[in-house]
Amino acid sequence: MGTYVWTGDELKQRDGAAVDVEDRGYNFGDGIYEVFRVYGGRLFEEEAHWDRLIRSAAEIRIDLPYTVEELSFGISSLMKADRLTDGIVYLQVSRGAAPRGHAFPPSGVRPTVTAFTKDMARPEAALRDGVSVVTQPDIRWLRCDIKSLNLLPNVLAKQAASEAGAWEAVFHRGDTVTEGSSSNVAIVQDGTLRTHPANNLILHGITRAAALRIAGSVGIAVREEAFTLDELYAADEAMLLGTTVEIMPIVRVDDRAVGQGTPGPVTRQLHAEFVKLINH
Ligand code: PDD
């Protein structure tokens, strides 16, 4: 845990920093966020995170009170103050604090910006050995492309995974696999990488986009087309894609082995290329 928080105007000691009890992020989950990965003191895929933050804000009609340059400068100073080399930066923007009422507050209420850092090592063992996942019904709303603070279904699904001794919960809407509770999901079928299209039913993951770019550059065929639960169970390989998991092999789904029950060659190749991007 870092020592400081950045509030847009200033860096403060985290100890003693406070948010209004009527902050709309706190009362309604009325806000958006980003999780940036930091490797060797550098923000990974920074531009893509800003693009997504701007889009999420626009989709829920929050006027960001700072430019990307100001936000970027702010979180860089936070990283320096916290001496963060490997970990994450969490940045949240809520619609601000105002007397509680569901409709937007009067204009002039300033969005609340908060950012903090966390040291985090890369999940080496899980990347090497692969992880197990459980499936869970996707009970979320129809705008999962917005990186909103409303994560209750994700929280409940991750808790179910945790109680089952699994790393992640994989959501399905009916028979269709959408994504993980905090990651995207892809499978490999006959050498082709397949993942849900980037529409309103999934978060447009930055790691997902990087994996698709890598696949294109090394000649792995890609199909951005949803797959079913049965196709997940029968896949040659499966993987999680996300800021904190990188490109992580899934070796078991609901206690059934995926492929040979060990990380597959396509997943390994994609991850090896991903590591080159990290070290670039
Ligand atoms: N989660 N899908 C969901 C629902 C997510 O919450 C995330 C990321 C992803 C992967 O997106 P990206 O590759 O841009 O990290 C997909 C972050 C890490 C979190 O909430 O902690």
Tab-separated table of C-alpha atoms and ligand atoms in Angstrom:
chain	number	residue	atom	x	y	z
A	1	MET	CA	0.000	0.000	0.000
A	2	GLY	CA	1.315	3.426	-0.903
A	3	THR	CA	1.740	6.226	1.597
A	4	TYR	CA	0.112	8.919	-0.544
A	5	VAL	CA	-3.112	9.589	-2.400
A	6	TRP	CA	-3.515	12.017	-5.261
A	7	THR	CA	-6.747	13.993	-5.284
A	8	GLY	CA	-6.302	15.986	-8.463
A	9	ASP	CA	-5.278	19.118	-6.587
A	10	GLU	CA	-2.625	17.646	-4.362
A	11	LEU	CA	-0.726	14.705	-3.001
A	12	LYS	CA	-1.830	13.896	0.523
A	13	GLN	CA	-0.796	11.385	3.135
A	14	ARG	CA	-3.173	8.474	2.677
A	15	ASP	CA	-3.497	8.234	6.410
A	16	GLY	CA	-6.105	10.884	7.174
A	17	ALA	CA	-7.268	11.487	3.578
A	18	ALA	CA	-11.081	11.536	3.493
A	19	VAL	CA	-13.990	11.326	1.063
A	20	ASP	CA	-17.331	13.007	1.814
A	21	VAL	CA	-19.986	10.551	3.089
A	22	GLU	CA	-22.260	11.858	0.317
A	23	ASP	CA	-19.753	11.305	-2.432
A	24	ARG	CA	-21.717	9.802	-5.311
A	25	GLY	CA	-19.056	7.190	-5.882
A	26	TYR	CA	-19.627	6.024	-2.322
A	27	ASN	CA	-23.451	6.322	-2.330
A	28	PHE	CA	-24.329	5.213	-5.870
A	29	GLY	CA	-21.205	3.739	-7.424
A	30	ASP	CA	-21.624	6.761	-9.718
A	31	GLY	CA	-18.202	6.956	-11.258
A	32	ILE	CA	-15.507	5.247	-13.251
A	33	TYR	CA	-11.989	3.963	-12.720
A	34	GLU	CA	-8.829	2.627	-14.297
A	35	VAL	CA	-6.181	0.223	-13.050
A	36	PHE	CA	-2.755	0.879	-14.579
A	37	ARG	CA	0.076	-1.641	-14.409
A	38	VAL	CA	3.512	-0.321	-13.563
A	39	TYR	CA	6.562	-2.325	-14.618
A	40	GLY	CA	10.037	-1.059	-13.794
A	41	GLY	CA	8.645	2.334	-12.812
A	42	ARG	CA	6.817	2.798	-16.138
A	43	LEU	CA	3.086	2.816	-16.835
A	44	PHE	CA	2.194	0.021	-19.244
A	45	GLU	CA	-0.064	0.979	-22.204
A	46	GLU	CA	-0.713	4.366	-20.603
A	47	GLU	CA	-2.363	5.918	-23.682
A	48	ALA	CA	-4.913	3.120	-23.960
A	49	HIS	CA	-5.933	3.610	-20.330
A	50	TRP	CA	-6.467	7.339	-20.859
A	51	ASP	CA	-8.523	6.676	-23.980
A	52	ARG	CA	-10.729	4.249	-22.066
A	53	LEU	CA	-11.090	6.579	-19.070
A	54	ILE	CA	-12.175	9.422	-21.362
A	55	ARG	CA	-14.672	7.159	-23.089
A	56	SER	CA	-16.096	5.788	-19.818
A	57	ALA	CA	-16.484	9.353	-18.485
A	58	ALA	CA	-18.232	10.518	-21.653
A	59	GLU	CA	-20.584	7.512	-21.653
A	60	ILE	CA	-21.848	8.354	-18.165
A	61	ARG	CA	-21.668	12.129	-18.765
A	62	ILE	CA	-18.953	13.031	-16.288
A	63	ASP	CA	-16.882	16.041	-17.372
A	64	LEU	CA	-13.352	15.156	-16.387
A	65	PRO	CA	-12.008	18.100	-14.365
A	66	TYR	CA	-8.444	17.587	-15.639
A	67	THR	CA	-6.758	17.068	-18.965
A	68	VAL	CA	-4.964	13.820	-19.696
A	69	GLU	CA	-1.668	15.707	-19.345
A	70	GLU	CA	-2.665	16.852	-15.863
A	71	LEU	CA	-3.894	13.393	-14.877
A	72	SER	CA	-0.737	11.796	-16.204
A	73	PHE	CA	1.456	14.291	-14.388
A	74	GLY	CA	-0.532	13.700	-11.196
A	75	ILE	CA	-0.198	9.952	-11.170
A	76	SER	CA	3.481	10.174	-12.103
A	77	SER	CA	4.102	12.356	-9.060
A	78	LEU	CA	2.131	9.873	-6.975
A	79	MET	CA	4.280	6.997	-8.259
A	80	LYS	CA	7.431	8.973	-7.443
A	81	ALA	CA	6.224	9.893	-3.964
A	82	ASP	CA	5.350	6.242	-3.276
A	83	ARG	CA	8.581	5.030	-4.972
A	84	LEU	CA	6.507	2.589	-6.974
A	85	THR	CA	8.474	0.400	-9.353
A	86	ASP	CA	6.268	-2.689	-9.768
A	87	GLY	CA	2.617	-2.560	-8.963
A	88	ILE	CA	-0.564	-0.795	-9.895
A	89	VAL	CA	-2.021	2.688	-9.874
A	90	TYR	CA	-5.738	2.848	-9.141
A	91	LEU	CA	-7.465	6.007	-10.393
A	92	GLN	CA	-11.125	6.732	-9.710
A	93	VAL	CA	-13.368	9.606	-10.754
A	94	SER	CA	-16.812	9.942	-9.190
A	95	ARG	CA	-19.517	12.458	-10.100
A	96	GLY	CA	-18.633	14.336	-6.904
A	97	ALA	CA	-20.156	14.999	-3.489
A	98	ALA	CA	-23.632	16.522	-3.196
A	99	PRO	CA	-26.792	16.061	-1.079
A	100	ARG	CA	-28.065	12.603	-1.914
A	101	GLY	CA	-30.466	12.390	-4.873
A	102	HIS	CA	-30.404	9.942	-7.760
A	103	ALA	CA	-30.409	12.505	-10.583
A	104	PHE	CA	-27.199	14.359	-11.408
A	105	PRO	CA	-26.219	17.085	-8.915
A	106	PRO	CA	-26.391	20.749	-9.979
A	107	SER	CA	-23.710	21.827	-12.397
A	108	GLY	CA	-20.660	23.120	-10.585
A	109	VAL	CA	-20.309	20.021	-8.402
A	110	ARG	CA	-16.781	18.911	-9.098
A	111	PRO	CA	-16.012	15.255	-9.796
A	112	THR	CA	-13.946	13.617	-7.057
A	113	VAL	CA	-10.604	12.286	-8.236
A	114	THR	CA	-8.632	9.831	-6.116
A	115	ALA	CA	-5.591	7.753	-6.964
A	116	PHE	CA	-3.421	5.429	-4.957
A	117	THR	CA	-0.700	2.889	-5.655
A	118	LYS	CA	-0.070	-0.658	-4.562
A	119	ASP	CA	3.108	-2.708	-4.845
A	120	MET	CA	2.413	-5.900	-6.726
A	121	ALA	CA	4.736	-8.607	-7.914
A	122	ARG	CA	4.004	-10.375	-11.188
A	123	PRO	CA	2.010	-13.610	-10.570
A	124	GLU	CA	4.916	-15.801	-11.709
A	125	ALA	CA	3.739	-19.155	-10.309
A	126	ALA	CA	0.209	-18.815	-11.692
A	127	LEU	CA	1.610	-17.720	-15.063
A	128	ARG	CA	3.871	-20.761	-15.117
A	129	ASP	CA	1.436	-23.404	-13.864
A	130	GLY	CA	-1.913	-22.002	-14.978
A	131	VAL	CA	-5.003	-21.450	-12.853
A	132	SER	CA	-8.450	-22.876	-12.339
A	133	VAL	CA	-11.668	-20.935	-12.883
A	134	VAL	CA	-15.326	-21.487	-12.128
A	135	THR	CA	-18.225	-20.331	-14.269
A	136	GLN	CA	-20.871	-17.968	-12.945
A	137	PRO	CA	-24.024	-16.490	-14.480
A	138	ASP	CA	-23.389	-12.999	-15.828
A	139	ILE	CA	-25.970	-10.957	-13.917
A	140	ARG	CA	-24.472	-7.578	-14.863
A	141	TRP	CA	-26.095	-4.697	-16.743
A	142	LEU	CA	-25.845	-4.230	-20.505
A	143	ARG	CA	-23.058	-1.616	-20.483
A	144	CYS	CA	-20.116	-3.703	-19.338
A	145	ASP	CA	-17.974	-1.689	-21.779
A	146	ILE	CA	-18.064	1.183	-19.262
A	147	LYS	CA	-15.441	0.769	-16.544
A	148	SER	CA	-17.907	1.770	-13.857
A	149	LEU	CA	-17.492	1.616	-10.085
A	150	ASN	CA	-20.562	-0.655	-9.898
A	151	LEU	CA	-18.859	-3.993	-9.383
A	152	LEU	CA	-21.247	-5.888	-7.126
A	153	PRO	CA	-21.852	-8.794	-9.550
A	154	ASN	CA	-18.095	-8.988	-10.126
A	155	VAL	CA	-17.458	-8.992	-6.367
A	156	LEU	CA	-19.993	-11.786	-5.779
A	157	ALA	CA	-18.621	-13.849	-8.652
A	158	LYS	CA	-15.007	-13.446	-7.487
A	159	GLN	CA	-16.040	-14.437	-3.988
A	160	ALA	CA	-17.696	-17.594	-5.378
A	161	ALA	CA	-14.435	-18.370	-7.185
A	162	SER	CA	-12.440	-17.750	-4.064
A	163	GLU	CA	-14.693	-20.036	-2.008
A	164	ALA	CA	-14.262	-22.727	-4.667
A	165	GLY	CA	-10.483	-22.364	-4.470
A	166	ALA	CA	-10.367	-20.938	-8.006
A	167	TRP	CA	-8.460	-17.924	-9.324
A	168	GLU	CA	-11.237	-16.330	-11.310
A	169	ALA	CA	-14.931	-16.537	-12.119
A	170	VAL	CA	-15.837	-16.660	-15.793
A	171	PHE	CA	-19.199	-15.101	-16.621
A	172	HIS	CA	-21.727	-16.597	-19.039
A	173	ARG	CA	-24.923	-15.004	-20.335
A	174	GLY	CA	-27.063	-18.023	-21.077
A	175	ASP	CA	-24.668	-20.298	-22.955
A	176	THR	CA	-22.404	-17.506	-24.100
A	177	VAL	CA	-19.138	-16.889	-22.272
A	178	THR	CA	-18.548	-13.154	-21.868
A	179	GLU	CA	-15.471	-12.444	-19.701
A	180	GLY	CA	-13.998	-12.893	-16.252
A	181	SER	CA	-14.997	-10.957	-13.139
A	182	SER	CA	-11.847	-8.838	-13.541
A	183	SER	CA	-10.316	-10.116	-16.777
A	184	ASN	CA	-11.179	-11.038	-20.343
A	185	VAL	CA	-11.220	-14.645	-21.506
A	186	ALA	CA	-9.986	-16.267	-24.710
A	187	ILE	CA	-9.750	-19.837	-25.954
A	188	VAL	CA	-7.675	-21.587	-28.589
A	189	GLN	CA	-9.433	-23.945	-31.001
A	190	ASP	CA	-7.348	-25.650	-33.683
A	191	GLY	CA	-4.704	-22.951	-33.425
A	192	THR	CA	-7.184	-20.045	-33.654
A	193	LEU	CA	-7.484	-17.558	-30.813
A	194	ARG	CA	-11.126	-16.804	-30.077
A	195	THR	CA	-12.572	-14.169	-27.767
A	196	HIS	CA	-15.846	-12.312	-27.247
A	197	PRO	CA	-16.195	-9.261	-29.526
A	198	ALA	CA	-15.560	-5.870	-27.925
A	199	ASN	CA	-19.209	-4.823	-27.659
A	200	ASN	CA	-21.434	-3.711	-24.762
A	201	LEU	CA	-21.253	-7.084	-22.985
A	202	ILE	CA	-17.581	-6.966	-22.009
A	203	LEU	CA	-14.966	-4.501	-20.874
A	204	HIS	CA	-12.709	-3.627	-23.787
A	205	GLY	CA	-9.608	-4.876	-22.045
A	206	ILE	CA	-6.259	-3.333	-22.800
A	207	THR	CA	-4.531	-6.678	-22.310
A	208	ARG	CA	-7.086	-8.291	-24.635
A	209	ALA	CA	-6.250	-5.705	-27.306
A	210	ALA	CA	-2.515	-6.275	-26.774
A	211	ALA	CA	-2.974	-10.062	-27.069
A	212	LEU	CA	-4.894	-9.660	-30.337
A	213	ARG	CA	-2.168	-7.366	-31.696
A	214	ILE	CA	0.514	-9.865	-30.666
A	215	ALA	CA	-1.433	-12.746	-32.256
A	216	GLY	CA	-1.616	-10.773	-35.508
A	217	SER	CA	2.099	-10.037	-35.441
A	218	VAL	CA	3.154	-13.667	-34.895
A	219	GLY	CA	0.663	-15.153	-37.341
A	220	ILE	CA	-1.887	-16.656	-34.943
A	221	ALA	CA	-5.377	-16.503	-36.446
A	222	VAL	CA	-7.921	-14.529	-34.421
A	223	ARG	CA	-11.714	-14.744	-34.264
A	224	GLU	CA	-13.489	-12.054	-32.261
A	225	GLU	CA	-16.607	-14.137	-31.888
A	226	ALA	CA	-18.366	-15.293	-28.736
A	227	PHE	CA	-18.013	-18.933	-27.715
A	228	THR	CA	-20.218	-21.137	-25.574
A	229	LEU	CA	-19.611	-22.834	-22.243
A	230	ASP	CA	-19.313	-26.166	-24.038
A	231	GLU	CA	-16.703	-24.673	-26.336
A	232	LEU	CA	-14.802	-23.417	-23.311
A	233	TYR	CA	-14.863	-26.892	-21.737
A	234	ALA	CA	-13.728	-28.473	-25.011
A	235	ALA	CA	-11.104	-25.845	-25.920
A	236	ASP	CA	-7.498	-26.833	-26.631
A	237	GLU	CA	-6.363	-23.910	-24.467
A	238	ALA	CA	-7.967	-21.131	-22.485
A	239	MET	CA	-6.552	-17.981	-20.926
A	240	LEU	CA	-7.336	-14.926	-18.834
A	241	LEU	CA	-6.292	-11.519	-20.109
A	242	GLY	CA	-5.945	-8.547	-17.802
A	243	THR	CA	-3.800	-5.854	-16.246
A	244	THR	CA	-3.083	-7.899	-13.137
A	245	VAL	CA	-3.039	-11.392	-14.722
A	246	GLU	CA	-1.244	-10.592	-18.013
A	247	ILE	CA	-1.917	-13.591	-20.299
A	248	MET	CA	-2.592	-16.359	-17.832
A	249	PRO	CA	-3.223	-19.990	-18.752
A	250	ILE	CA	-6.495	-21.512	-17.531
A	251	VAL	CA	-5.916	-25.213	-16.879
A	252	ARG	CA	-9.229	-26.136	-15.222
A	253	VAL	CA	-12.796	-24.922	-15.683
A	254	ASP	CA	-15.368	-26.099	-13.127
A	255	ASP	CA	-13.029	-28.971	-12.217
A	256	ARG	CA	-12.619	-30.193	-15.775
A	257	ALA	CA	-9.163	-30.088	-17.339
A	258	VAL	CA	-8.689	-27.727	-20.274
A	259	GLY	CA	-6.761	-29.528	-23.025
A	260	GLN	CA	-4.015	-31.551	-21.329
A	261	GLY	CA	-4.608	-29.719	-18.059
A	262	THR	CA	-1.352	-27.808	-18.496
A	263	PRO	CA	-0.597	-24.415	-20.106
A	264	GLY	CA	-0.779	-24.711	-23.887
A	265	PRO	CA	1.735	-23.603	-26.522
A	266	VAL	CA	-0.308	-20.721	-27.986
A	267	THR	CA	-0.888	-19.214	-24.541
A	268	ARG	CA	2.813	-19.562	-23.757
A	269	GLN	CA	3.835	-17.951	-27.025
A	270	LEU	CA	1.445	-15.033	-26.546
A	271	HIS	CA	2.707	-14.511	-23.023
A	272	ALA	CA	6.357	-14.669	-24.073
A	273	GLU	CA	5.650	-11.911	-26.614
A	274	PHE	CA	3.725	-9.955	-23.993
A	275	VAL	CA	6.766	-10.059	-21.688
A	276	LYS	CA	8.804	-8.503	-24.500
A	277	LEU	CA	6.331	-5.588	-24.544
A	278	ILE	CA	6.706	-5.200	-20.770
A	279	ASN	CA	10.480	-5.064	-21.051
A	280	HIS	CA	10.485	-2.865	-24.109
B	1	PDD	N1	-10.034	-5.250	-14.201
B	1	PDD	N2	-12.968	-7.334	-17.721
B	1	PDD	C1	-13.256	-6.832	-16.516
B	1	PDD	C2	-14.641	-6.986	-15.986
B	1	PDD	C3	-12.261	-6.169	-15.775
B	1	PDD	O1	-12.566	-5.639	-14.572
B	1	PDD	C4	-10.943	-6.081	-16.296
B	1	PDD	C5	-9.836	-5.378	-15.564
B	1	PDD	C6	-10.690	-6.636	-17.563
B	1	PDD	C7	-9.332	-6.578	-18.196
B	1	PDD	O2	-9.060	-5.295	-18.681
B	1	PDD	P1	-7.564	-4.728	-18.762
B	1	PDD	O3	-6.791	-5.655	-19.621
B	1	PDD	O4	-7.711	-3.408	-19.390
B	1	PDD	O5	-7.029	-4.709	-17.359
B	1	PDD	C8	-11.735	-7.245	-18.242
B	1	PDD	C9	-9.133	-4.464	-13.390
B	1	PDD	C10	-7.726	-4.920	-13.439
B	1	PDD	C11	-9.691	-4.380	-11.980
B	1	PDD	O6	-10.884	-4.109	-11.868
B	1	PDD	O7	-8.952	-4.545	-11.019
